[in-house]
Coordinates of C-alpha atoms in Angstrom, one line a residue:
M85 CA -149.3 -6.1 133.7
M86 CA -152.2 -4.5 135.5
N87 CA -155.3 -6.8 135.9
R88 CA -158.7 -5.5 136.6
R89 CA -158.5 -5.1 140.2
D90 CA -155.6 -2.9 139.7
F91 CA -157.5 -0.7 137.2
I92 CA -160.4 -0.5 139.7
Q93 CA -157.9 0.6 142.4
I94 CA -157.3 4.2 140.9
T95 CA -155.6 6.4 143.4
T96 CA -157.1 10.2 143.6
I97 CA -153.8 11.8 144.4
S98 CA -153.6 15.1 142.7
T99 CA -154.3 18.3 144.3
A100 CA -156.1 19.2 141.5
G101 CA -158.6 16.4 142.2
I102 CA -157.6 14.5 139.1
L103 CA -157.7 10.7 138.9
L104 CA -154.6 9.1 137.8
P105 CA -154.0 5.5 136.5
I106 CA -151.5 4.5 139.1
K107 CA -151.7 1.0 140.4
Y108 CA -152.3 0.7 144.1
I109 CA -149.6 -1.2 146.0
Q110 CA -150.6 -3.8 148.5
A111 CA -147.8 -5.5 150.6
N112 CA -147.8 -8.8 148.6
D113 CA -147.5 -6.9 145.6
V114 CA -144.0 -5.6 146.3
V115 CA -141.5 -7.8 144.8
F116 CA -138.3 -7.1 142.8
G117 CA -138.2 -7.3 138.9
P118 CA -135.7 -9.0 136.6
S119 CA -132.2 -7.6 136.7
N120 CA -129.1 -8.3 135.1
E121 CA -127.8 -11.4 136.7
K122 CA -124.7 -11.8 134.4
E123 CA -121.5 -12.1 136.5
I124 CA -119.4 -9.5 134.7
L125 CA -120.4 -6.7 132.8
K126 CA -118.8 -6.0 129.4
P127 CA -116.2 -3.5 130.0
T128 CA -117.7 -1.0 127.4
L129 CA -118.2 2.8 127.5
I130 CA -122.1 2.1 126.7
T131 CA -124.3 -0.6 128.2
P132 CA -126.4 -2.3 125.8
N133 CA -130.3 -1.9 126.7
N134 CA -130.7 -5.6 127.0
E135 CA -127.8 -6.0 129.4
F136 CA -128.8 -2.7 131.3
F137 CA -130.0 -3.7 134.9
A138 CA -133.6 -3.3 135.9
L139 CA -135.4 -3.5 139.2
H140 CA -138.8 -2.6 140.0
I141 CA -141.4 -3.1 142.7
G142 CA -144.0 -5.2 140.8
D143 CA -145.5 -5.7 137.4
I144 CA -144.3 -3.8 134.3
P145 CA -147.4 -1.6 133.6
A146 CA -148.9 -2.0 129.9
L147 CA -149.3 1.7 128.8
D148 CA -150.9 2.8 125.9
L149 CA -149.7 6.0 124.4
K150 CA -153.1 7.2 123.0
S151 CA -154.4 7.3 126.5
W152 CA -151.2 8.0 128.5
R153 CA -150.7 11.4 129.9
L154 CA -148.4 13.2 131.9
I155 CA -150.0 15.4 134.4
I156 CA -148.6 18.4 136.4
T157 CA -150.1 19.2 139.4
G158 CA -149.9 20.9 143.0
Y159 CA -148.1 24.4 143.4
T160 CA -148.4 25.3 139.8
E161 CA -149.6 28.3 138.1
R162 CA -152.0 25.9 136.2
V163 CA -152.8 22.1 135.9
T164 CA -151.0 20.9 132.8
T165 CA -151.5 17.6 130.9
L166 CA -149.1 16.4 128.3
T167 CA -149.4 14.0 125.6
Y168 CA -146.3 11.9 124.3
D169 CA -146.6 14.0 121.1
D170 CA -146.4 17.0 123.0
I171 CA -143.3 16.1 124.6
L172 CA -141.8 15.2 121.2
K173 CA -142.4 18.4 119.8
M174 CA -140.2 20.1 122.8
K175 CA -136.5 20.5 122.3
A176 CA -134.6 17.5 122.5
I177 CA -131.5 16.7 124.7
T178 CA -129.1 13.8 124.4
K179 CA -126.7 13.2 127.7
M180 CA -124.9 10.3 128.7
Y181 CA -125.6 9.1 132.5
T182 CA -124.6 6.1 134.3
L183 CA -127.3 5.0 136.7
T184 CA -126.9 2.6 140.0
C185 CA -128.9 1.1 142.4
I186 CA -128.6 2.1 146.2
G187 CA -128.8 -1.4 147.1
N188 CA -126.1 -2.5 144.7
E189 CA -123.2 -4.5 146.8
V190 CA -119.7 -3.5 146.5
G191 CA -118.6 -4.8 142.9
G192 CA -122.1 -5.7 141.9
N193 CA -124.1 -5.5 138.5
Q194 CA -126.7 -3.0 139.4
I195 CA -125.0 -0.3 137.3
G196 CA -125.0 0.6 134.0
N197 CA -124.1 3.7 131.7
A198 CA -126.5 4.6 128.5
R199 CA -127.3 7.7 126.5
W200 CA -130.5 9.3 127.0
T201 CA -132.7 11.3 125.1
G202 CA -135.6 13.5 126.2
V203 CA -136.4 16.9 127.4
L204 CA -135.3 18.8 130.1
M205 CA -137.7 18.7 133.3
R206 CA -137.3 22.3 134.1
D207 CA -138.6 23.1 130.3
V208 CA -142.0 20.8 131.2
L209 CA -142.1 22.5 134.9
N210 CA -141.9 26.0 133.1
K211 CA -145.1 25.0 131.1
A212 CA -147.2 24.6 134.3
G213 CA -145.3 27.5 136.1
V214 CA -143.6 27.1 139.3
K215 CA -145.2 29.0 142.4
K216 CA -143.0 30.6 145.0
G217 CA -142.6 28.0 147.9
V218 CA -142.2 25.0 146.2
K219 CA -140.0 22.8 148.1
N220 CA -140.2 19.2 146.7
V221 CA -141.4 17.5 143.6
I222 CA -143.1 14.3 143.9
L223 CA -142.9 12.1 141.0
R224 CA -145.2 8.9 140.4
G225 CA -145.2 6.1 138.3
A226 CA -148.1 3.9 136.7
D227 CA -146.8 1.1 138.9
G228 CA -147.7 2.7 141.9
Y229 CA -144.1 3.6 142.8
S230 CA -143.3 7.3 144.2
T231 CA -140.5 9.3 145.1
S232 CA -139.5 13.0 145.8
I233 CA -136.6 15.1 145.0
P234 CA -135.8 18.9 145.6
I235 CA -136.9 21.3 143.5
K236 CA -133.5 22.5 142.8
D237 CA -132.7 19.0 141.4
A238 CA -135.8 19.2 139.2
L239 CA -134.8 22.7 137.7
H240 CA -131.3 21.5 137.2
K241 CA -129.7 21.6 133.7
D242 CA -128.9 18.1 134.0
A243 CA -132.4 16.8 135.3
L244 CA -134.0 14.9 132.2
L245 CA -137.2 13.2 131.3
A246 CA -136.3 10.4 128.6
Y247 CA -138.1 8.9 126.1
K248 CA -135.2 7.1 124.4
M249 CA -132.1 5.0 125.4
N250 CA -129.1 4.4 123.4
G251 CA -131.0 5.8 120.4
E252 CA -134.0 3.5 120.6
T253 CA -137.6 4.0 122.3
L254 CA -137.3 3.7 125.8
P255 CA -137.7 -0.3 126.7
K256 CA -140.7 -0.9 128.8
E257 CA -138.7 -2.5 131.3
H258 CA -136.6 1.0 131.8
G259 CA -139.9 3.0 131.9
Y260 CA -141.4 3.3 128.4
P261 CA -142.9 5.8 127.7
L262 CA -141.3 8.1 130.0
R263 CA -138.8 8.1 132.9
F264 CA -137.1 10.5 135.2
L265 CA -133.2 10.7 135.3
N266 CA -131.5 12.6 138.3
P267 CA -127.7 11.3 138.0
R268 CA -126.2 12.5 140.9
R269 CA -128.5 10.2 142.9
Y270 CA -129.4 6.7 143.0
G271 CA -132.0 4.8 140.9
M272 CA -134.4 5.2 143.6
K273 CA -134.7 8.7 142.7
N274 CA -135.0 8.1 138.9
P275 CA -138.5 6.6 138.9
K276 CA -140.2 5.0 135.5
W277 CA -143.4 4.9 133.8
L278 CA -144.2 8.6 134.7
V279 CA -147.9 9.8 134.9
N280 CA -147.8 12.4 137.7
I281 CA -145.3 15.4 138.7
E282 CA -146.5 17.2 141.7
L283 CA -145.2 20.5 143.3
T284 CA -145.4 20.9 146.9
P285 CA -144.1 23.2 149.9
K286 CA -143.9 19.9 152.1
D287 CA -141.6 17.0 152.7
Y288 CA -142.8 13.6 151.0
K289 CA -141.5 10.4 151.6
G290 CA -141.7 8.1 148.8
Y291 CA -141.9 3.9 148.7
W292 CA -138.2 3.4 149.3
E293 CA -137.8 6.4 151.7
K294 CA -140.8 5.1 154.1
R295 CA -138.9 1.9 154.4
G296 CA -135.9 3.6 155.8
W297 CA -133.7 4.2 152.8
D298 CA -132.0 7.6 152.6
D299 CA -133.9 10.3 151.5
E300 CA -131.0 12.1 149.7
A301 CA -129.5 8.9 148.0
L302 CA -126.6 10.9 146.7
V303 CA -124.3 8.4 144.7
Q304 CA -121.1 7.6 146.6
I305 CA -117.6 7.2 145.1
R306 CA -117.2 3.4 143.9
S307 CA -115.1 1.5 141.4
G308 CA -115.5 -2.0 140.2
I309 CA -113.0 -4.7 138.7
R310 CA -114.6 -6.3 135.6
R311 CA -111.7 -8.5 134.7
P312 CA -110.5 -10.6 136.1
E313 CA -113.5 -12.6 137.4
N314 CA -113.5 -13.5 141.1
K315 CA -111.5 -16.9 141.5
E316 CA -110.1 -16.8 138.1
I317 CA -107.0 -18.7 137.1
I318 CA -104.6 -16.6 134.9
E319 CA -102.2 -18.6 132.9
S320 CA -99.9 -15.4 131.9
K321 CA -97.7 -13.2 134.5
I322 CA -98.6 -10.0 132.5
Y323 CA -102.6 -9.6 132.5
T324 CA -104.5 -6.3 131.9
I325 CA -106.9 -5.7 134.8
S326 CA -109.8 -3.4 134.1
G327 CA -113.1 -2.2 135.3
Y328 CA -115.1 1.2 135.8
A329 CA -115.1 3.9 138.6
F330 CA -118.1 6.4 139.3
D331 CA -118.9 9.3 141.7
G332 CA -122.3 10.4 140.3
G333 CA -120.3 13.8 139.7
N334 CA -120.7 14.7 143.4
H335 CA -117.1 15.0 144.1
G336 CA -116.4 16.5 140.6
G337 CA -115.8 13.0 138.7
I338 CA -113.1 10.8 138.6
S339 CA -109.3 12.0 138.4
K340 CA -107.6 8.6 139.0
V341 CA -107.8 5.0 139.8
E342 CA -105.4 2.9 141.7
V343 CA -105.0 -1.0 141.7
S344 CA -103.1 -3.1 144.5
A345 CA -102.3 -6.7 144.0
D346 CA -100.8 -7.0 147.7
E347 CA -104.2 -6.5 149.4
G348 CA -103.5 -2.6 149.6
K349 CA -100.0 -2.4 150.8
T350 CA -99.1 -0.7 148.0
W351 CA -101.2 1.2 145.1
N352 CA -100.3 1.7 141.4
E353 CA -102.3 4.1 139.0
A354 CA -104.3 2.8 136.2
I355 CA -105.1 4.2 132.9
I356 CA -108.4 5.8 132.2
W357 CA -109.1 5.0 128.9
A358 CA -112.8 6.1 128.3
S359 CA -114.8 8.8 130.0
D360 CA -117.5 11.3 128.9
S361 CA -118.5 13.6 131.9
P362 CA -118.7 13.4 135.6
L363 CA -122.1 12.0 135.4
A364 CA -120.8 9.2 133.3
W365 CA -118.6 6.3 134.5
S366 CA -115.0 6.2 133.8
L367 CA -113.3 3.0 132.3
W368 CA -109.7 2.1 133.3
R369 CA -107.2 -0.5 132.8
Y370 CA -103.7 -1.3 134.4
R371 CA -101.2 -3.5 132.9
W372 CA -100.2 -6.0 135.8
Q373 CA -96.9 -8.0 135.8
V374 CA -96.6 -10.7 138.2
S375 CA -93.6 -10.1 140.2
S376 CA -93.4 -12.7 142.8
N377 CA -93.7 -16.7 142.8
D378 CA -97.3 -16.7 144.7
K379 CA -100.0 -18.3 143.4
R380 CA -102.5 -16.5 144.9
F381 CA -103.5 -12.7 144.9
F382 CA -106.0 -10.5 146.0
I383 CA -106.7 -7.4 143.8
K384 CA -108.4 -4.4 144.9
V385 CA -109.1 -1.2 143.3
R386 CA -110.1 2.4 144.4
A387 CA -111.0 5.6 143.0
I388 CA -109.8 9.1 143.7
A389 CA -112.1 11.8 142.8
K390 CA -111.3 15.5 141.6
D391 CA -112.0 17.1 144.8
K392 CA -109.1 14.6 146.4
T393 CA -111.8 12.2 147.8
I394 CA -110.5 8.9 148.2
Q395 CA -112.9 5.7 148.1
G396 CA -112.7 4.0 151.5
E397 CA -112.4 0.4 152.4
I398 CA -115.9 0.7 154.3
T399 CA -118.9 2.7 153.8
A400 CA -119.4 5.2 157.0
S401 CA -123.2 5.8 156.2
G402 CA -124.4 2.3 156.2
I403 CA -126.0 0.2 153.9
L404 CA -129.3 2.3 153.6
S405 CA -127.3 5.1 152.1
G406 CA -125.6 2.8 149.8
V407 CA -122.3 0.9 149.9
S408 CA -118.9 1.9 148.5
G409 CA -116.2 -0.6 149.9
L410 CA -113.2 -1.5 148.2
H411 CA -114.0 -4.3 145.6
T412 CA -111.6 -7.1 145.6
V413 CA -111.1 -10.2 143.2
K414 CA -109.2 -13.3 144.3
V415 CA -107.1 -14.9 141.7
G416 CA -105.0 -17.8 141.1
I417 CA -101.6 -17.8 138.8
K418 CA -101.2 -21.1 137.1

């Protein structure tokens, strides 16, 4: 919750000279908020709201719908202010998107899939009128967080301003009353608690970009094992291994998932049993029959995209662009 100091430190950020209720971030304010620390995510297509990971840079802002406004400024034909009711009156769209954090470790839990309801970003921008020469769109949240996306992203048919999550009003920790969804890019490009959209012909580096994280933040192909857990003791020689695979739609979606139980020497195709679109994860399973007398196994998974991209053992681009190594779990046979 914002305290009195936070409300006093209102930042004048818009090119129209409009004051916006954005928290001023000091170095000691920057912390991670709560996240889903469960060791194993349930293997369901839709992640329940209370199990969906949530990360933020400080306190969750307390926003009142009566005073909340979304203000569109910058290189627009007109400064435009929208209330929550204004947005609800626009054409609603529901889409299934998977979100994941750029800092998510291999096999980590900072990933989830939900049905999001909202309005197209381009419909909102059309109300303000987009001037020629716009290069980037700056997105600012009431928590002080900011980032930018290319104008082509903002005008894309999949760019959504969401106010519902899995059929419920957007939870506070997930950006109530409004958040942006840009599913081909990591969570840092999907800001919450939106209060300002600014169109600009210039480059703009937001909170994480200034700290060295990748400005493009394109989701890399990745997969994870959700069953069995690491170091699990399996009591049967026939076992169903299961998990997810996702490429953010950047490689056309997932076409195949393969599992290895011999440290990558041989690979076997799994069954993809649930998927919605390239912008949502695919869930897979593999019926494993133990054929040796070994008591210890290392199980690996890899995804193959529709453009033939094969998930590699090591991410070539480095941690600041997201990691995508092969998830491996160690299991024992009783």
